[in-house]
């Protein structure tokens, strides 16, 4: 297959691109605007592969998208490009409306125009796979309820509302125009190459520097964590074997309270990068702030809660397990250790993200293969 991936320079998109190049025979064209969240350095291991190409394109730019479709002639689209951070959506919703709603609409129209010109067998085989989130369902208050594929939509934040809108557009294009679509709604991802504005990488990197670990409110909100490579594998499975028009929820059966995730990260760091023998710089910073500097948990700081903060997300992944045979490889225990180890082993990726240097590198590099 020739797969056009949007948002392939982002956290999950880059895992999908690496998965396709490393574990399949498919070709992949990465279409990404390279916002602050796009980092081509996350694709360094595959960028020279002959089955990979990149175009710096905004999915709201119809003419540029048309040109990429004409040149690459995709058999399938995996649409991941989005503004993805809830806190940013609260500060400034406009970019979320633009990319997540207008961008998805534009991509659907370009895909529809291209698809309608295909011959009958290519038309049947074509797929538009829209990658969405469990946040469209709003939150759960009971401790046993789970999101299923038929849970009514009740988004809470500008981010989740914009993703819900995009899901509705995709369903409408399937029903009205017959575009062969697939939708997946996944729980919170974590793993390597995660931009350090999200909880898990933020906590790891702040702890390593002896900086406060901000926990919103009491930290009793629950998220259902999935290792990003398990998600990438699930997405490829759905693309190849999913039934047209269907929705699949993807989740790792790893419900954790935020405070417990933060404590877990602290205890892994206590083991892998002890303050009293290895991370003496962080201990000095902690001492200057009046802390003992004996363990990372001392850095936990409860801060003002997020407005409209969803209490609990939890996915029922029975459908994808039963129909497509997908299950996660990583437990939370194994995945979170791998993640901490990855951040310890990749200080240069981290340093370039923290300094913003990755963007100047990107600006020099994206020209390769750009229309
Ligand atoms: P991310 O923010 O890390 O990456 C988004 C990518 O999209 C970036 O490379 C960015 O440059 C690109 N992009 C943004 N606006 C664009 C535009 N207008 N045109 C082209 N490219 C643009 O996001 P992520 O965490 O990798 O999430 C990917 C997708 O998965 C999103 O659709 C998100 O809603 C969904 N999702 C994320 C999670 C999660 O836990 N992160 C969970 C479920 C679903
Ligand atoms: P986040 O990683 O932003 O993902 P999402 O909001 O999409 O679930 O946040 C995960 C959880 O962690 C969420 O309940 C908010 C909380 N959180 C904190 O407590 N402190 C932080 O600094 C951040 C970024 C998030």
Coordinates of C-alpha atoms and ligand atoms in Angstrom, one line a residue:
X1 CA 0.0 0.0 0.0
X2 CA 0.9 3.6 -0.4
X3 CA -0.1 5.3 2.8
X4 CA -0.4 9.0 3.3
X5 CA 0.0 9.9 7.0
X6 CA -0.9 13.3 8.3
X7 CA 0.8 14.5 11.4
X8 CA 3.6 12.0 11.0
X9 CA 6.2 14.3 12.7
X10 CA 4.1 14.3 15.9
X11 CA 4.3 11.9 18.9
X12 CA 1.9 9.2 17.7
X13 CA 2.3 9.9 13.9
X14 CA 6.1 9.4 14.1
X15 CA 5.5 6.0 15.9
X16 CA 3.1 5.1 13.1
X17 CA 5.6 6.1 10.4
X18 CA 8.4 4.2 12.1
X19 CA 6.2 1.2 12.5
X20 CA 5.2 1.2 8.8
X21 CA 8.8 1.6 7.6
X22 CA 10.3 -0.9 10.1
X23 CA 7.6 -3.6 10.2
X24 CA 5.7 -3.5 6.9
X25 CA 6.4 -3.3 3.2
X26 CA 4.2 -0.3 2.7
X27 CA 5.4 3.1 1.4
X28 CA 4.6 6.2 3.5
X29 CA 4.2 9.8 2.7
X30 CA 4.3 12.1 5.8
X31 CA 2.3 15.3 5.4
X32 CA 2.9 17.7 8.3
X33 CA 2.9 21.4 8.9
X34 CA 5.6 21.2 11.5
X35 CA 3.9 23.2 14.3
X36 CA 5.8 23.3 17.6
X37 CA 4.7 19.7 18.1
X38 CA 6.2 18.4 14.9
X39 CA 9.7 17.1 15.1
X40 CA 11.4 15.5 12.2
X41 CA 14.2 14.4 14.5
X42 CA 11.8 11.8 15.8
X43 CA 11.9 10.2 12.3
X44 CA 15.7 10.3 11.9
X45 CA 15.9 6.5 12.0
X46 CA 13.7 6.1 8.9
X47 CA 14.0 9.4 7.0
X48 CA 16.5 8.0 4.5
X49 CA 14.4 4.9 3.7
X50 CA 13.3 4.8 0.1
X51 CA 9.7 4.0 1.2
X52 CA 9.5 7.2 3.1
X53 CA 8.9 10.8 1.9
X54 CA 7.9 14.0 3.6
X55 CA 6.0 17.1 2.5
X56 CA 5.6 20.2 4.7
X57 CA 2.0 21.0 4.1
X58 CA -0.8 22.5 6.2
X59 CA -3.9 20.3 6.0
X60 CA -6.0 23.4 5.7
X61 CA -4.3 24.2 2.3
X62 CA -6.4 22.5 -0.3
X63 CA -4.2 23.2 -3.3
X64 CA -1.1 21.9 -1.6
X65 CA -2.9 18.7 -0.5
X66 CA -4.3 18.2 -4.0
X67 CA -0.7 18.3 -5.3
X68 CA 0.5 15.8 -2.8
X69 CA -2.4 13.4 -3.6
X70 CA -1.7 13.7 -7.3
X71 CA 2.0 13.0 -6.9
X72 CA 1.9 10.3 -4.2
X73 CA -1.4 8.6 -5.3
X74 CA -2.2 7.1 -1.9
X75 CA -4.2 3.9 -1.4
X76 CA -5.0 4.9 2.1
X77 CA -4.9 8.0 4.4
X78 CA -4.1 7.8 8.1
X79 CA -5.2 11.2 9.5
X80 CA -3.4 12.1 12.7
X81 CA -2.6 15.8 12.2
X82 CA -4.2 17.8 15.0
X83 CA -3.7 20.3 17.7
X84 CA -3.6 17.9 20.6
X85 CA -3.0 19.5 24.0
X86 CA -6.0 20.3 26.2
X87 CA -4.4 23.1 28.2
X88 CA -3.4 24.9 25.0
X89 CA -7.0 24.5 23.7
X90 CA -8.2 26.3 26.8
X91 CA -5.7 29.1 26.3
X92 CA -6.3 29.5 22.6
X93 CA -9.0 27.4 20.9
X94 CA -8.7 29.0 17.4
X95 CA -5.9 26.7 16.2
X96 CA -7.9 23.7 17.3
X97 CA -11.0 24.8 15.3
X98 CA -8.8 25.5 12.3
X99 CA -6.7 22.4 12.2
X100 CA -9.0 19.8 13.8
X101 CA -12.2 20.9 12.1
X102 CA -11.4 22.9 9.0
X103 CA -8.3 20.9 8.4
X104 CA -10.2 17.6 8.6
X105 CA -12.9 19.0 6.4
X106 CA -10.3 20.1 3.8
X107 CA -8.6 16.7 3.9
X108 CA -12.0 14.9 3.5
X109 CA -12.8 17.0 0.4
X110 CA -9.4 16.4 -1.2
X111 CA -9.7 12.7 -0.4
X112 CA -13.2 12.6 -1.8
X113 CA -12.2 14.3 -5.0
X114 CA -9.2 12.0 -5.5
X115 CA -11.2 8.8 -4.5
X116 CA -14.1 9.6 -6.9
X117 CA -11.6 9.5 -9.9
X118 CA -10.3 6.0 -9.0
X119 CA -11.4 2.9 -10.9
X120 CA -13.9 0.7 -9.1
X121 CA -11.5 -1.8 -7.5
X122 CA -9.2 1.0 -6.3
X123 CA -12.2 2.8 -5.0
X124 CA -13.3 -0.2 -3.0
X125 CA -9.8 -0.7 -1.6
X126 CA -9.3 2.9 -0.6
X127 CA -9.4 3.8 3.1
X128 CA -9.7 7.1 5.0
X129 CA -8.6 6.3 8.6
X130 CA -9.4 9.1 11.1
X131 CA -7.4 8.9 14.3
X132 CA -9.4 10.2 17.2
X133 CA -9.5 10.2 21.0
X134 CA -11.6 8.8 23.8
X135 CA -12.0 12.4 25.1
X136 CA -14.9 12.8 22.7
X137 CA -17.0 10.8 25.1
X138 CA -16.5 13.3 27.9
X139 CA -15.8 11.7 31.3
X140 CA -16.9 8.8 33.5
X141 CA -17.8 9.3 37.1
X142 CA -18.4 5.7 38.2
X143 CA -15.4 3.5 38.9
X144 CA -16.5 0.6 36.6
X145 CA -18.1 2.3 33.6
X146 CA -16.2 2.1 30.3
X147 CA -16.4 3.9 27.0
X148 CA -17.7 1.7 24.2
X149 CA -18.0 2.5 20.5
X150 CA -21.7 3.5 21.1
X151 CA -21.1 5.8 24.2
X152 CA -22.8 9.2 23.3
X153 CA -20.5 12.1 22.6
X154 CA -20.1 14.7 25.4
X155 CA -16.8 16.5 24.9
X156 CA -15.7 18.9 27.7
X157 CA -12.8 20.9 26.3
X158 CA -12.2 22.9 23.2
X159 CA -9.8 20.1 22.1
X160 CA -12.2 17.3 22.6
X161 CA -15.1 19.3 21.1
X162 CA -13.0 19.9 18.0
X163 CA -12.1 16.2 17.7
X164 CA -15.7 15.3 18.2
X165 CA -16.6 17.6 15.4
X166 CA -14.0 16.0 13.1
X167 CA -15.4 12.5 13.9
X168 CA -18.9 13.7 12.9
X169 CA -17.6 15.1 9.6
X170 CA -15.9 11.8 8.8
X171 CA -19.1 9.8 9.5
X172 CA -21.1 12.3 7.4
X173 CA -18.6 11.9 4.5
X174 CA -19.0 8.1 4.8
X175 CA -22.7 8.1 4.8
X176 CA -23.4 10.9 2.3
X177 CA -20.6 10.3 -0.2
X178 CA -19.8 6.7 0.5
X179 CA -16.1 7.5 1.3
X180 CA -14.7 4.3 2.8
X181 CA -13.8 5.5 6.3
X182 CA -12.5 4.0 9.6
X183 CA -12.4 5.8 12.9
X184 CA -10.4 4.9 16.0
X185 CA -10.8 6.4 19.4
X186 CA -7.8 5.8 21.7
X187 CA -7.0 6.5 25.3
X188 CA -4.0 8.5 26.6
X189 CA -0.7 7.5 25.0
X190 CA 2.8 7.6 26.5
X191 CA 6.2 6.5 25.4
X192 CA 9.4 7.7 23.5
X193 CA 9.4 11.1 21.6
X194 CA 6.5 12.5 23.6
X195 CA 6.6 16.3 23.7
X196 CA 7.2 17.5 27.3
X197 CA 4.1 19.5 27.7
X198 CA 2.1 16.3 28.4
X199 CA 2.0 14.8 31.9
X200 CA 4.4 11.9 31.7
X201 CA 7.4 13.5 29.9
X202 CA 6.9 16.7 31.8
X203 CA 7.2 14.9 35.1
X204 CA 10.2 12.9 34.0
X205 CA 12.1 16.0 32.8
X206 CA 11.2 18.3 35.6
X207 CA 12.2 15.6 38.2
X208 CA 15.6 15.1 36.5
X209 CA 16.2 18.9 36.9
X210 CA 15.0 19.1 40.5
X211 CA 12.0 21.2 39.4
X212 CA 8.5 21.1 40.9
X213 CA 6.1 18.3 39.6
X214 CA 2.8 20.0 39.0
X215 CA -0.2 17.9 39.8
X216 CA -3.6 19.5 38.9
X217 CA -5.9 19.6 41.9
X218 CA -5.8 16.5 44.1
X219 CA -4.5 14.3 41.3
X220 CA -7.3 11.9 41.7
X221 CA -8.4 12.1 38.0
X222 CA -8.0 8.8 36.1
X223 CA -6.5 8.2 32.7
X224 CA -6.2 4.9 30.8
X225 CA -2.6 4.7 29.5
X226 CA -1.5 3.0 26.3
X227 CA 2.1 2.6 25.2
X228 CA 2.5 4.5 21.9
X229 CA 3.9 1.6 19.9
X230 CA 0.9 -0.6 20.9
X231 CA -1.3 2.2 19.5
X232 CA 0.7 2.4 16.2
X233 CA 0.3 -1.4 15.8
X234 CA -3.4 -1.2 16.5
X235 CA -3.8 1.6 13.9
X236 CA -2.0 -0.4 11.2
X237 CA -4.2 -3.4 12.1
X238 CA -7.4 -1.4 11.8
X239 CA -6.2 0.1 8.5
X240 CA -5.6 -3.3 7.0
X241 CA -8.3 -5.5 8.6
X242 CA -10.9 -3.1 10.0
X243 CA -14.4 -3.2 8.5
X244 CA -15.3 -0.1 6.4
X245 CA -17.5 2.4 8.2
X246 CA -16.7 1.0 11.6
X247 CA -15.3 2.6 14.8
X248 CA -12.8 0.9 17.1
X249 CA -11.9 1.9 20.6
X250 CA -8.3 1.3 21.5
X251 CA -7.1 1.1 25.1
X252 CA -4.6 -0.5 27.3
X253 CA -6.7 -1.5 30.4
X254 CA -4.3 0.7 32.5
X255 CA -6.4 3.0 34.5
X256 CA -4.3 5.1 36.9
X257 CA -4.9 8.1 39.0
X258 CA -2.6 11.0 38.0
X259 CA -1.0 11.2 41.4
X260 CA -0.1 7.5 41.2
X261 CA 1.4 7.9 37.8
X262 CA 3.6 10.7 39.2
X263 CA 4.6 8.7 42.2
X264 CA 5.5 5.7 40.0
X265 CA 7.7 7.9 37.8
X266 CA 9.4 9.2 41.0
X267 CA 10.1 5.8 42.3
X268 CA 11.5 4.6 38.9
X269 CA 13.8 7.6 38.8
X270 CA 14.9 7.0 42.5
X271 CA 16.1 3.7 41.3
X272 CA 17.6 4.6 37.9
X273 CA 18.9 8.1 38.6
X274 CA 19.3 8.3 42.4
X275 CA 19.6 11.8 43.8
X276 CA 22.2 11.0 46.5
X277 CA 24.7 9.3 44.2
X278 CA 24.0 10.2 40.5
X279 CA 21.8 13.2 40.1
X280 CA 23.7 15.6 42.4
X281 CA 22.8 18.6 40.3
X282 CA 19.1 18.0 40.9
X283 CA 19.7 17.4 44.6
X284 CA 21.5 20.8 44.8
X285 CA 18.5 22.5 43.2
X286 CA 16.2 20.8 45.6
X287 CA 18.3 21.8 48.6
X288 CA 18.3 25.4 47.4
X289 CA 14.4 25.2 47.6
X290 CA 14.6 23.9 51.1
X291 CA 13.9 20.3 50.3
X292 CA 15.9 17.3 51.6
X293 CA 16.8 16.1 48.1
X294 CA 16.5 12.4 49.2
X295 CA 13.8 11.3 46.8
X296 CA 11.9 12.8 43.8
X297 CA 8.5 12.6 45.5
X298 CA 9.5 15.7 47.5
X299 CA 9.0 17.7 44.3
X300 CA 5.3 16.9 44.0
X301 CA 3.4 20.2 44.0
X302 CA -0.4 20.3 43.9
X303 CA -1.4 23.3 41.6
X304 CA -4.6 24.9 40.5
X305 CA -6.9 22.4 38.7
X306 CA -7.6 22.6 34.9
X307 CA -10.9 24.2 34.1
X308 CA -13.5 21.6 33.1
X309 CA -11.1 18.8 34.0
X310 CA -12.5 15.4 33.0
X311 CA -12.5 13.1 36.0
X312 CA -12.0 9.6 34.5
X313 CA -11.4 8.0 31.1
X314 CA -11.5 4.2 30.6
X315 CA -11.8 2.3 27.4
X316 CA -13.6 -0.9 26.7
X317 CA -11.3 -2.4 23.9
X318 CA -13.3 -5.6 23.5
X319 CA -14.3 -4.9 19.9
X320 CA -10.8 -4.5 18.5
X321 CA -9.5 -7.5 20.6
X322 CA -12.4 -9.7 19.4
X323 CA -12.7 -8.7 15.8
X324 CA -9.1 -7.9 14.9
X325 CA -7.2 -9.9 17.5
X326 CA -5.2 -6.8 18.7
X327 CA -4.0 -6.7 22.3
X328 CA -1.3 -4.4 23.8
X329 CA 2.2 -5.9 24.3
X330 CA 3.2 -3.6 27.1
X331 CA 1.7 -3.5 30.6
X332 CA 1.9 -0.1 32.3
X333 CA 4.7 -1.4 34.5
X334 CA 6.9 -2.4 31.4
X335 CA 5.9 0.5 29.3
X336 CA 6.5 3.2 31.9
X337 CA 10.0 1.8 32.7
X338 CA 10.9 1.7 29.0
X339 CA 9.7 5.3 28.7
X340 CA 11.8 6.6 31.6
X341 CA 14.8 4.7 30.3
X342 CA 14.3 6.2 26.8
X343 CA 14.3 9.8 28.2
X344 CA 17.5 8.9 30.2
X345 CA 19.1 7.4 27.1
X346 CA 18.2 10.3 24.7
X347 CA 19.5 13.5 26.3
X348 CA 20.2 15.1 23.0
X349 CA 16.7 14.7 21.6
X350 CA 15.4 16.1 24.9
X351 CA 17.9 19.0 25.0
X352 CA 17.0 20.1 21.4
X353 CA 13.3 20.0 22.2
X354 CA 13.8 21.9 25.4
X355 CA 15.9 24.6 23.8
X356 CA 13.7 24.8 20.7
X357 CA 16.7 23.9 18.5
X358 CA 14.8 21.1 16.8
X359 CA 12.7 23.7 15.0
X360 CA 15.6 25.5 13.4
X361 CA 17.0 22.1 12.3
X362 CA 13.5 21.3 10.9
X363 CA 13.4 24.5 9.0
X364 CA 16.6 23.7 7.3
X365 CA 15.7 20.1 6.6
X366 CA 12.0 20.1 5.6
X367 CA 12.9 21.4 2.2
X368 CA 13.9 17.9 1.1
X369 CA 11.0 16.6 -0.9
X370 CA 8.8 19.5 -0.2
X371 CA 6.5 20.6 -3.1
Ligands
LIG1 P1 1.0 15.8 18.5 O1 0.6 17.1 18.9 O2 2.3 15.2 19.1 O3 1.3 15.8 16.9 C1 0.5 16.5 16.0 C2 1.2 16.6 14.6 O4 0.3 17.2 13.7 C3 2.4 17.5 14.7 O5 3.5 16.8 14.0 C4 2.0 18.8 14.0 O6 3.1 19.4 13.4 C5 1.0 18.3 13.0 N1 0.0 19.3 12.7 C6 -0.7 20.1 13.5 N2 -1.4 21.0 12.8 C7 -1.3 20.6 11.5 C8 -1.8 21.1 10.2 N3 -2.7 22.2 10.2 N4 -1.4 20.6 9.1 C9 -0.5 19.5 9.1 N5 0.0 19.0 10.2 C10 -0.3 19.6 11.4 O7 -0.2 14.8 18.6 P2 -0.3 13.3 19.0 O8 -0.3 13.2 20.4 O9 0.8 12.6 18.2 O10 -1.7 12.9 18.4 C11 -1.9 12.5 17.1 C12 -3.4 12.3 16.9 O11 -3.9 11.3 17.8 C13 -4.3 13.5 17.1 O12 -5.3 13.5 16.1 C14 -4.9 13.2 18.5 O13 -6.1 13.9 18.6 C15 -5.0 11.7 18.5 N6 -4.9 11.1 19.9 C16 -3.9 11.5 20.7 C17 -3.8 10.8 21.9 C18 -2.6 11.1 22.9 O14 -2.6 10.6 24.0 N7 -1.7 11.9 22.5 C19 -4.7 9.9 22.3 C20 -5.7 9.5 21.4 C21 -5.8 10.2 20.2
LIG2 P1 -2.3 15.4 29.6 O1 -1.0 14.6 29.4 O2 -2.3 16.8 29.2 O3 -3.4 14.6 28.7 P2 -5.0 14.8 28.6 O4 -5.3 16.1 29.2 O5 -5.2 14.7 27.2 O6 -5.6 13.6 29.4 O7 -2.8 15.2 31.0 C1 -3.0 13.9 31.6 C2 -3.6 14.1 33.0 O8 -2.6 14.8 33.8 C3 -4.8 15.1 33.0 O9 -5.7 14.6 33.9 C4 -4.2 16.4 33.4 C5 -3.1 16.0 34.3 N1 -1.9 16.9 34.3 C6 -1.4 17.3 35.6 O10 -1.9 17.0 36.7 N2 -0.3 18.2 35.5 C7 0.3 18.6 34.4 O11 1.3 19.4 34.4 C8 -0.3 18.2 33.1 C9 0.3 18.6 31.8 C10 -1.4 17.3 33.2

